[in-house]
Amino acid sequence: MSVDVVHMKPDFPIPTGVFAEKVTSVQHYTDRLFKFRITRPASLRFRSGEFMMIGLPNAEKPVYRAYSVASPSWDEELEFYSIKVPGGPLTEHLQKIEVGDTVLMRKKPTGTLVNDALLPGKRLWMFSTGTGIAPFASLIRDPETYEKFDEVIVTHTCREVAELTYGQELVAAAKDDPLVGEIAQGLKLYCTTTREDYPFKGRITDLMASGKVFDDLGVPPISPETDRGMICGSMEMLRDTKAALEGFGLTEGSNSRPDTFVVERAFVD
Ligand code: A2P
């Protein structure tokens, strides 16, 4: 049974293996996008770039969906960036949360978009579309990212200009951050749109194929000797960007077998 409330009933039984955390802030960016922050359980350890399963205490069997933690592993709260899917089993309700509400979170973090799954290299590319920027929001505020790579480039492609705001705020905040600000000065954000006018337009896959992204950034085309990649977006975007990186000679890695690129395998609907 599903009910359209997000406020937890006082007698809601917290399932085992699940944290019940309080919402500390909510910010809506567009009618399709919002971010929220929750308290962090003292016992939770995760690596920057990993995801958690998130649900709401609004049904006997809560619906859980994978959400990348958008805050770095050292942060005292947890941040998430979400799409609002009309009629979506979780996001339809999640988009209505307010400060003080309860969010459920399974205890185990997982994910492939972690520094450990990549071999060291000169330049790290983080390719994202839409809310796929969330794990990179975490990684660009982690000092380890800058210890392992000389250059970090985040690409973010969205349908509309307003959807780029979250990433632009994040990169500005990273450069101003007391912990990583100094080492993150060379961090680059390459934003493009596909359905609205903007100085940079087009899907990242097309911009790699034409070479425009490399010209725009003043870097050589991707090569397995120097470049590493992380990919996060829709299923189709993952498939096509993976094919593009393989075309440049990169090979997919994993936690147990680090290599030259990794792909996220978690989705929200
Ligand atoms: P497009 O507008 O051409 O579909 P979505 O909100 O559907 O996940 O899309 C987010 C962004 O990802 C959009 O700019 C979209 O471009 C782009 N995109 C969608 N599919 C792909 C793909 N297969 N490869 C690269 N970019 C994609």
Tab-separated table of C-alpha atoms and ligand atoms in Angstrom:
chain	number	residue	atom	x	y	z
A	1	MET	CA	0.000	0.000	0.000
A	2	SER	CA	1.377	3.395	-0.986
A	3	VAL	CA	0.158	6.626	0.536
A	4	ASP	CA	0.920	10.121	-0.666
A	5	VAL	CA	2.685	11.416	2.433
A	6	VAL	CA	6.327	11.900	3.214
A	7	HIS	CA	5.962	12.744	6.892
A	8	MET	CA	6.850	9.656	8.873
A	9	LYS	CA	4.182	8.267	11.152
A	10	PRO	CA	5.487	8.080	14.746
A	11	ASP	CA	5.007	4.314	14.758
A	12	PHE	CA	6.655	3.668	11.366
A	13	PRO	CA	8.897	0.622	11.848
A	14	ILE	CA	12.420	1.317	10.588
A	15	PRO	CA	13.424	-1.759	8.562
A	16	THR	CA	16.647	-3.467	9.586
A	17	GLY	CA	19.712	-2.460	7.594
A	18	VAL	CA	18.259	1.011	7.016
A	19	PHE	CA	19.154	4.436	8.431
A	20	ALA	CA	16.316	6.942	9.096
A	21	GLU	CA	17.756	10.457	8.608
A	22	LYS	CA	16.330	13.987	8.823
A	23	VAL	CA	16.136	16.399	5.907
A	24	THR	CA	18.216	19.514	6.678
A	25	SER	CA	17.661	21.521	3.472
A	26	VAL	CA	15.852	21.376	0.138
A	27	GLN	CA	16.511	23.557	-2.912
A	28	HIS	CA	14.505	23.404	-6.131
A	29	TYR	CA	16.405	24.407	-9.288
A	30	THR	CA	13.797	23.863	-12.009
A	31	ASP	CA	10.463	22.080	-12.264
A	32	ARG	CA	12.515	18.934	-13.061
A	33	LEU	CA	15.464	19.207	-10.633
A	34	PHE	CA	16.110	19.673	-6.913
A	35	LYS	CA	18.745	18.940	-4.309
A	36	PHE	CA	18.306	17.944	-0.678
A	37	ARG	CA	20.596	17.381	2.272
A	38	ILE	CA	20.108	14.962	5.160
A	39	THR	CA	21.846	14.278	8.448
A	40	ARG	CA	24.722	11.802	8.233
A	41	PRO	CA	24.674	8.674	10.383
A	42	ALA	CA	27.794	8.632	12.547
A	43	SER	CA	28.625	5.068	11.506
A	44	LEU	CA	28.396	5.640	7.720
A	45	ARG	CA	31.656	5.382	5.759
A	46	PHE	CA	31.635	5.760	1.969
A	47	ARG	CA	34.059	6.648	-0.808
A	48	SER	CA	33.488	9.853	-2.782
A	49	GLY	CA	31.555	8.913	-5.947
A	50	GLU	CA	29.559	6.031	-4.417
A	51	PHE	CA	25.759	5.777	-4.287
A	52	MET	CA	23.188	4.875	-1.623
A	53	MET	CA	19.681	3.398	-1.929
A	54	ILE	CA	17.156	6.051	-0.841
A	55	GLY	CA	13.475	5.619	0.097
A	56	LEU	CA	10.665	7.230	2.075
A	57	PRO	CA	8.735	5.986	5.118
A	58	ASN	CA	5.431	6.342	3.263
A	59	ALA	CA	4.524	2.754	2.468
A	60	GLU	CA	4.648	-0.656	4.057
A	61	LYS	CA	7.311	-1.648	1.539
A	62	PRO	CA	9.220	1.550	0.726
A	63	VAL	CA	10.447	1.992	-2.849
A	64	TYR	CA	14.249	2.480	-2.962
A	65	ARG	CA	16.235	4.078	-5.768
A	66	ALA	CA	19.969	4.568	-6.250
A	67	TYR	CA	21.238	8.066	-5.530
A	68	SER	CA	24.863	9.108	-5.846
A	69	VAL	CA	26.058	10.989	-2.796
A	70	ALA	CA	26.823	14.477	-4.100
A	71	SER	CA	28.780	15.530	-1.010
A	72	PRO	CA	32.377	14.430	-0.399
A	73	SER	CA	33.225	11.577	1.958
A	74	TRP	CA	34.444	13.983	4.667
A	75	ASP	CA	31.260	16.113	4.796
A	76	GLU	CA	29.147	16.058	7.959
A	77	GLU	CA	25.857	15.953	5.987
A	78	LEU	CA	24.841	13.995	2.873
A	79	GLU	CA	23.713	15.815	-0.276
A	80	PHE	CA	21.662	14.328	-3.126
A	81	TYR	CA	20.624	15.795	-6.484
A	82	SER	CA	17.370	14.486	-7.924
A	83	ILE	CA	15.155	14.604	-10.941
A	84	LYS	CA	11.368	14.860	-10.485
A	85	VAL	CA	9.644	12.222	-12.566
A	86	PRO	CA	5.873	12.790	-12.882
A	87	GLY	CA	4.279	9.633	-11.502
A	88	GLY	CA	7.715	8.204	-10.592
A	89	PRO	CA	7.272	5.735	-7.706
A	90	LEU	CA	9.819	7.523	-5.519
A	91	THR	CA	10.496	10.976	-6.964
A	92	GLU	CA	6.792	11.890	-7.159
A	93	HIS	CA	6.838	11.882	-3.313
A	94	LEU	CA	10.490	12.748	-2.721
A	95	GLN	CA	10.105	16.098	-4.508
A	96	LYS	CA	7.672	17.163	-1.744
A	97	ILE	CA	10.033	16.624	1.203
A	98	GLU	CA	10.641	19.501	3.579
A	99	VAL	CA	13.189	20.270	6.307
A	100	GLY	CA	12.591	17.945	9.281
A	101	ASP	CA	11.065	15.097	7.214
A	102	THR	CA	12.557	11.606	7.379
A	103	VAL	CA	14.388	9.877	4.521
A	104	LEU	CA	15.313	6.194	4.604
A	105	MET	CA	18.715	5.058	3.395
A	106	ARG	CA	20.008	1.500	3.133
A	107	LYS	CA	23.249	1.143	5.045
A	108	LYS	CA	25.545	-0.102	2.286
A	109	PRO	CA	27.227	2.311	-0.148
A	110	THR	CA	28.282	0.945	-3.575
A	111	GLY	CA	29.525	2.187	-6.903
A	112	THR	CA	32.125	2.112	-9.601
A	113	LEU	CA	32.794	5.840	-9.987
A	114	VAL	CA	35.609	5.866	-7.467
A	115	ASN	CA	39.245	6.834	-7.783
A	116	ASP	CA	40.264	3.286	-6.777
A	117	ALA	CA	38.763	1.842	-9.999
A	118	LEU	CA	41.038	3.940	-12.234
A	119	LEU	CA	44.732	3.637	-12.998
A	120	PRO	CA	46.668	6.841	-12.296
A	121	GLY	CA	46.836	9.258	-15.234
A	122	LYS	CA	47.474	12.860	-16.257
A	123	ARG	CA	43.943	14.016	-17.032
A	124	LEU	CA	40.644	12.824	-15.528
A	125	TRP	CA	37.457	13.377	-17.553
A	126	MET	CA	34.101	13.204	-15.770
A	127	PHE	CA	31.326	12.930	-18.381
A	128	SER	CA	27.805	13.696	-17.138
A	129	THR	CA	24.307	14.476	-18.364
A	130	GLY	CA	21.429	15.747	-16.216
A	131	THR	CA	21.572	14.546	-12.597
A	132	GLY	CA	24.533	12.368	-13.591
A	133	ILE	CA	26.731	15.183	-12.314
A	134	ALA	CA	25.992	14.136	-8.691
A	135	PRO	CA	28.891	11.691	-8.111
A	136	PHE	CA	31.276	14.223	-9.638
A	137	ALA	CA	29.985	16.833	-7.206
A	138	SER	CA	31.429	14.548	-4.556
A	139	LEU	CA	34.681	13.716	-6.334
A	140	ILE	CA	35.635	17.302	-7.224
A	141	ARG	CA	35.590	18.165	-3.517
A	142	ASP	CA	37.821	15.242	-2.551
A	143	PRO	CA	41.572	15.986	-2.270
A	144	GLU	CA	42.399	12.446	-3.450
A	145	THR	CA	41.112	13.312	-6.945
A	146	TYR	CA	43.744	16.034	-7.288
A	147	GLU	CA	46.482	13.881	-5.756
A	148	LYS	CA	45.892	11.230	-8.420
A	149	PHE	CA	45.376	13.462	-11.504
A	150	ASP	CA	47.087	16.665	-12.693
A	151	GLU	CA	44.011	17.925	-14.562
A	152	VAL	CA	40.306	17.377	-13.923
A	153	ILE	CA	37.632	18.179	-16.544
A	154	VAL	CA	33.900	17.830	-15.817
A	155	THR	CA	31.591	17.818	-18.845
A	156	HIS	CA	27.900	18.449	-18.184
A	157	THR	CA	25.266	18.310	-20.916
A	158	CYS	CA	21.633	19.167	-20.239
A	159	ARG	CA	18.585	19.876	-22.328
A	160	GLU	CA	18.217	23.465	-21.047
A	161	VAL	CA	20.443	26.243	-19.697
A	162	ALA	CA	18.741	26.381	-16.249
A	163	GLU	CA	19.693	22.738	-15.693
A	164	LEU	CA	23.374	23.675	-15.757
A	165	THR	CA	23.140	25.844	-12.611
A	166	TYR	CA	23.821	23.134	-10.030
A	167	GLY	CA	27.110	22.110	-11.670
A	168	GLN	CA	28.225	25.710	-12.132
A	169	GLU	CA	27.564	26.465	-8.449
A	170	LEU	CA	29.470	23.359	-7.407
A	171	VAL	CA	32.580	24.066	-9.392
A	172	ALA	CA	32.632	27.647	-8.102
A	173	ALA	CA	32.215	26.293	-4.546
A	174	ALA	CA	35.015	23.731	-5.031
A	175	LYS	CA	37.418	26.491	-6.105
A	176	ASP	CA	36.458	28.448	-2.992
A	177	ASP	CA	36.606	25.459	-0.652
A	178	PRO	CA	39.054	25.674	2.292
A	179	LEU	CA	40.107	22.039	1.845
A	180	VAL	CA	40.473	21.667	-1.945
A	181	GLY	CA	40.235	25.269	-3.212
A	182	GLU	CA	43.940	25.682	-3.842
A	183	ILE	CA	44.486	22.337	-5.605
A	184	ALA	CA	41.200	22.679	-7.549
A	185	GLN	CA	42.102	25.937	-9.310
A	186	GLY	CA	42.767	24.050	-12.570
A	187	LEU	CA	39.423	22.225	-12.445
A	188	LYS	CA	37.487	22.824	-15.692
A	189	LEU	CA	33.744	22.615	-16.283
A	190	TYR	CA	32.572	22.199	-19.899
A	191	CYS	CA	28.818	22.798	-20.150
A	192	THR	CA	26.679	22.203	-23.218
A	193	THR	CA	22.948	22.216	-23.966
A	194	THR	CA	21.007	20.295	-26.573
A	195	ARG	CA	17.550	21.878	-26.650
A	196	GLU	CA	18.153	25.549	-25.905
A	197	ASP	CA	20.611	28.149	-27.185
A	198	TYR	CA	23.906	28.361	-25.299
A	199	PRO	CA	27.477	29.240	-26.371
A	200	PHE	CA	28.357	25.509	-26.387
A	201	LYS	CA	25.821	23.178	-27.939
A	202	GLY	CA	25.493	19.465	-28.609
A	203	ARG	CA	25.789	16.016	-27.074
A	204	ILE	CA	29.234	15.277	-25.635
A	205	THR	CA	29.477	12.178	-27.828
A	206	ASP	CA	29.103	14.310	-30.976
A	207	LEU	CA	31.518	16.923	-29.635
A	208	MET	CA	34.148	14.214	-29.043
A	209	ALA	CA	33.577	12.736	-32.496
A	210	SER	CA	34.049	16.133	-34.168
A	211	GLY	CA	36.956	17.042	-31.883
A	212	LYS	CA	35.252	20.321	-30.893
A	213	VAL	CA	35.403	19.624	-27.150
A	214	PHE	CA	39.187	19.192	-27.353
A	215	ASP	CA	39.597	22.394	-29.395
A	216	ASP	CA	37.337	24.331	-27.016
A	217	LEU	CA	39.333	23.162	-23.981
A	218	GLY	CA	42.745	23.369	-25.659
A	219	VAL	CA	43.657	19.762	-24.831
A	220	PRO	CA	44.785	16.919	-27.112
A	221	PRO	CA	42.270	14.191	-28.080
A	222	ILE	CA	41.775	11.460	-25.469
A	223	SER	CA	44.498	8.817	-25.340
A	224	PRO	CA	44.973	5.773	-23.075
A	225	GLU	CA	48.473	6.972	-22.130
A	226	THR	CA	47.313	10.207	-20.500
A	227	ASP	CA	43.515	10.234	-20.084
A	228	ARG	CA	41.089	8.563	-17.699
A	229	GLY	CA	37.278	8.721	-17.799
A	230	MET	CA	34.225	8.390	-15.570
A	231	ILE	CA	30.735	8.339	-17.100
A	232	CYS	CA	27.360	9.034	-15.454
A	233	GLY	CA	24.028	9.666	-17.192
A	234	SER	CA	21.101	7.850	-18.802
A	235	MET	CA	21.464	4.282	-20.104
A	236	GLU	CA	21.785	5.532	-23.686
A	237	MET	CA	24.346	8.159	-22.728
A	238	LEU	CA	26.425	5.556	-20.842
A	239	ARG	CA	26.351	3.217	-23.823
A	240	ASP	CA	27.347	5.870	-26.371
A	241	THR	CA	30.004	7.573	-24.231
A	242	LYS	CA	31.534	4.194	-23.361
A	243	ALA	CA	31.733	3.408	-27.097
A	244	ALA	CA	33.397	6.787	-27.719
A	245	LEU	CA	36.051	6.157	-25.034
A	246	GLU	CA	36.676	2.648	-26.363
A	247	GLY	CA	37.140	4.275	-29.771
A	248	PHE	CA	39.976	6.329	-28.247
A	249	GLY	CA	41.553	3.087	-26.960
A	250	LEU	CA	40.405	3.245	-23.312
A	251	THR	CA	39.247	0.096	-21.462
A	252	GLU	CA	36.548	-0.243	-18.786
A	253	GLY	CA	37.788	-0.947	-15.253
A	254	SER	CA	36.178	-1.908	-11.941
A	255	ASN	CA	36.961	-1.860	-8.236
A	256	SER	CA	38.676	-5.234	-8.491
A	257	ARG	CA	40.408	-4.492	-11.819
A	258	PRO	CA	41.270	-0.793	-12.207
A	259	ASP	CA	41.672	0.437	-15.806
A	260	THR	CA	41.331	3.608	-17.890
A	261	PHE	CA	37.578	4.362	-17.596
A	262	VAL	CA	34.556	3.470	-15.425
A	263	VAL	CA	30.791	3.669	-15.938
A	264	GLU	CA	28.103	4.253	-13.296
A	265	ARG	CA	25.435	1.608	-13.140
A	266	ALA	CA	22.678	3.166	-10.995
A	267	PHE	CA	19.515	4.850	-12.198
A	268	VAL	CA	16.607	6.850	-10.839
A	269	ASP	CA	13.119	6.682	-12.301
B	1	A2P	P1	19.197	15.337	-26.239
B	1	A2P	O1	18.434	16.568	-25.857
B	1	A2P	O2	19.777	15.425	-27.623
B	1	A2P	O3	18.415	14.079	-26.022
B	1	A2P	P2	17.939	13.375	-20.396
B	1	A2P	O4	17.309	14.458	-19.581
B	1	A2P	O5	17.022	12.789	-21.442
B	1	A2P	O6	18.643	12.327	-19.594
B	1	A2P	O7	19.071	14.095	-21.252
B	1	A2P	C1	20.075	14.852	-20.646
B	1	A2P	C2	21.054	15.257	-21.710
B	1	A2P	O8	21.717	14.086	-22.206
B	1	A2P	C3	20.380	15.902	-22.914
B	1	A2P	O9	21.134	17.041	-23.259
B	1	A2P	C4	20.429	14.822	-23.955
B	1	A2P	O10	20.504	15.293	-25.286
B	1	A2P	C5	21.722	14.101	-23.614
B	1	A2P	N1	21.718	12.739	-24.128
B	1	A2P	C6	20.664	11.894	-24.222
B	1	A2P	N2	21.026	10.729	-24.756
B	1	A2P	C7	22.351	10.808	-25.008
B	1	A2P	C8	23.299	9.903	-25.578
B	1	A2P	N3	22.949	8.699	-25.993
B	1	A2P	N4	24.583	10.322	-25.678
B	1	A2P	C9	24.953	11.550	-25.264
B	1	A2P	N5	24.082	12.450	-24.734
B	1	A2P	C10	22.804	12.087	-24.606
